[in-house]
Amino acid sequence: MLLFLNLGGGEIIIIMLFVLMFFGADKIPELARGLGRGMREFKDAANEIQREIENGSRDVKKQISLDQDYDEVVEKVKKDVADNAIETPTIKSIETPKEEVKPIIVGGVTIAAPNESVAR
């Protein structure tokens, strides 16, 4: 059984007889040429669409590759900076000697004295 668009052999013969009677034997070659031309244009359009899709996907793949390369470079630079960074010394607790605060007397008034209240 011949299947073409879910048509059997008998159905295709009936359609061909209908075309022969409706258009006549003289018009069948022109119809076949027109049908062939139309199929070729359809195929060319389908190929063009496929090419555009492939080009678009190629551009996307290229962009993804560039993004991955960029991320790899950033990570490498971060690692290099971290590896080559000069370690800064940590400052340990620095104890300064506690100095005595000497009372300052201005005009008979004590301005600052250790652990004493201000006297007048």
Short mmCIF file of C-alpha atoms in Angstrom, two decimals:
data_model
loop_
_atom_site.label_atom_id
_atom_site.label_comp_id
_atom_site.label_asym_id
_atom_site.label_seq_id
_atom_site.Cartn_x
_atom_site.Cartn_y
_atom_site.Cartn_z
CA MET A 1 0.00 0.00 0.00
CA LEU A 2 1.45 3.35 -1.06
CA LEU A 3 1.21 5.98 1.63
CA PHE A 4 1.52 9.62 0.68
CA LEU A 5 -0.10 12.04 3.10
CA ASN A 6 -2.11 9.08 4.41
CA LEU A 7 -3.48 8.40 0.91
CA GLY A 8 -3.56 4.96 -0.61
CA GLY A 9 -2.70 4.11 -4.22
CA GLY A 10 -6.34 4.03 -5.32
CA GLU A 11 -7.04 7.45 -3.82
CA ILE A 12 -4.04 8.96 -5.59
CA ILE A 13 -5.22 7.52 -8.94
CA ILE A 14 -8.69 9.02 -8.41
CA ILE A 15 -7.14 12.42 -7.65
CA MET A 16 -4.95 12.21 -10.79
CA LEU A 17 -8.00 11.34 -12.93
CA PHE A 18 -9.89 14.29 -11.43
CA VAL A 19 -6.97 16.64 -12.25
CA LEU A 20 -6.78 15.23 -15.79
CA MET A 21 -10.51 15.77 -16.39
CA PHE A 22 -10.67 19.17 -14.69
CA PHE A 23 -7.55 20.77 -16.26
CA GLY A 24 -7.08 18.70 -19.40
CA ALA A 25 -4.01 16.94 -20.74
CA ASP A 26 -2.53 20.18 -22.13
CA LYS A 27 -2.39 21.93 -18.74
CA ILE A 28 -0.88 19.05 -16.73
CA PRO A 29 2.77 19.84 -17.70
CA GLU A 30 2.28 23.50 -16.71
CA LEU A 31 0.70 22.42 -13.43
CA ALA A 32 3.58 20.02 -12.78
CA ARG A 33 6.13 22.79 -13.48
CA GLY A 34 4.28 25.19 -11.20
CA LEU A 35 4.02 22.53 -8.50
CA GLY A 36 7.74 21.76 -8.84
CA ARG A 37 8.61 25.47 -8.68
CA GLY A 38 6.43 25.91 -5.60
CA MET A 39 8.00 22.89 -3.90
CA ARG A 40 11.50 24.20 -4.69
CA GLU A 41 10.65 27.65 -3.25
CA PHE A 42 9.21 26.00 -0.17
CA LYS A 43 12.35 23.88 0.22
CA ASP A 44 14.60 26.94 -0.25
CA ALA A 45 12.61 28.86 2.36
CA ALA A 46 12.84 25.94 4.79
CA ASN A 47 16.61 25.72 4.20
CA GLU A 48 16.97 29.47 4.77
CA ILE A 49 15.07 29.22 8.05
CA GLN A 50 17.25 26.29 9.10
CA ARG A 51 20.41 28.29 8.22
CA GLU A 52 19.18 31.26 10.28
CA ILE A 53 18.47 29.02 13.25
CA GLU A 54 21.92 27.43 12.98
CA ASN A 55 23.60 30.85 12.70
CA GLY A 56 21.64 32.10 15.70
CA SER A 57 22.55 29.06 17.74
CA ARG A 58 26.19 29.43 16.68
CA ASP A 59 26.14 33.05 17.92
CA VAL A 60 24.58 31.97 21.21
CA LYS A 61 27.16 29.19 21.64
CA LYS A 62 29.94 31.69 20.88
CA GLN A 63 28.54 34.14 23.46
CA ILE A 64 28.26 31.37 26.05
CA SER A 65 31.86 30.39 25.31
CA LEU A 66 32.97 34.02 25.73
CA ASP A 67 31.07 34.29 29.02
CA GLN A 68 32.71 31.10 30.28
CA ASP A 69 36.13 32.37 29.18
CA TYR A 70 35.45 35.68 30.96
CA ASP A 71 34.43 33.87 34.15
CA GLU A 72 37.54 31.68 33.97
CA VAL A 73 39.79 34.74 33.54
CA VAL A 74 38.12 36.52 36.46
CA GLU A 75 38.56 33.48 38.71
CA LYS A 76 42.20 33.11 37.62
CA VAL A 77 42.92 36.78 38.37
CA LYS A 78 41.22 36.51 41.76
CA LYS A 79 43.28 33.42 42.56
CA ASP A 80 46.52 35.06 41.39
CA VAL A 81 45.82 38.17 43.45
CA ALA A 82 45.03 36.06 46.49
CA ASP A 83 48.15 33.92 46.01
CA ASN A 84 50.48 36.84 45.38
CA ALA A 85 49.06 39.26 47.91
CA ILE A 86 51.56 40.41 50.49
CA GLU A 87 50.42 39.21 53.79
CA THR A 88 49.88 42.18 56.05
CA PRO A 89 51.16 41.66 59.55
CA THR A 90 48.49 41.62 62.14
CA ILE A 91 48.93 44.11 64.92
CA LYS A 92 48.88 42.49 68.26
CA SER A 93 47.60 44.27 71.26
CA ILE A 94 49.79 47.27 71.87
CA GLU A 95 49.95 48.34 75.44
CA THR A 96 50.95 51.90 76.01
CA PRO A 97 52.30 52.79 79.39
CA LYS A 98 49.76 54.42 81.52
CA GLU A 99 50.97 57.85 82.26
CA GLU A 100 49.91 59.78 85.20
CA VAL A 101 47.63 62.57 84.41
CA LYS A 102 48.97 65.62 86.08
CA PRO A 103 46.41 68.00 87.42
CA ILE A 104 46.09 71.14 85.44
CA ILE A 105 45.21 74.15 87.50
CA VAL A 106 43.98 77.17 85.70
CA GLY A 107 43.09 80.20 87.74
CA GLY A 108 42.73 78.21 90.94
CA VAL A 109 40.46 75.61 89.32
CA THR A 110 41.62 72.03 88.76
CA ILE A 111 40.71 71.04 85.20
CA ALA A 112 41.96 67.42 85.05
CA ALA A 113 43.25 65.09 87.70
CA PRO A 114 43.33 61.30 87.87
CA ASN A 115 40.32 59.77 89.59
CA GLU A 116 39.37 63.00 91.24
CA SER A 117 36.34 65.09 90.80
CA VAL A 118 36.78 68.52 89.41
CA ALA A 119 37.39 71.00 92.22
CA ARG A 120 36.70 74.69 92.18
#
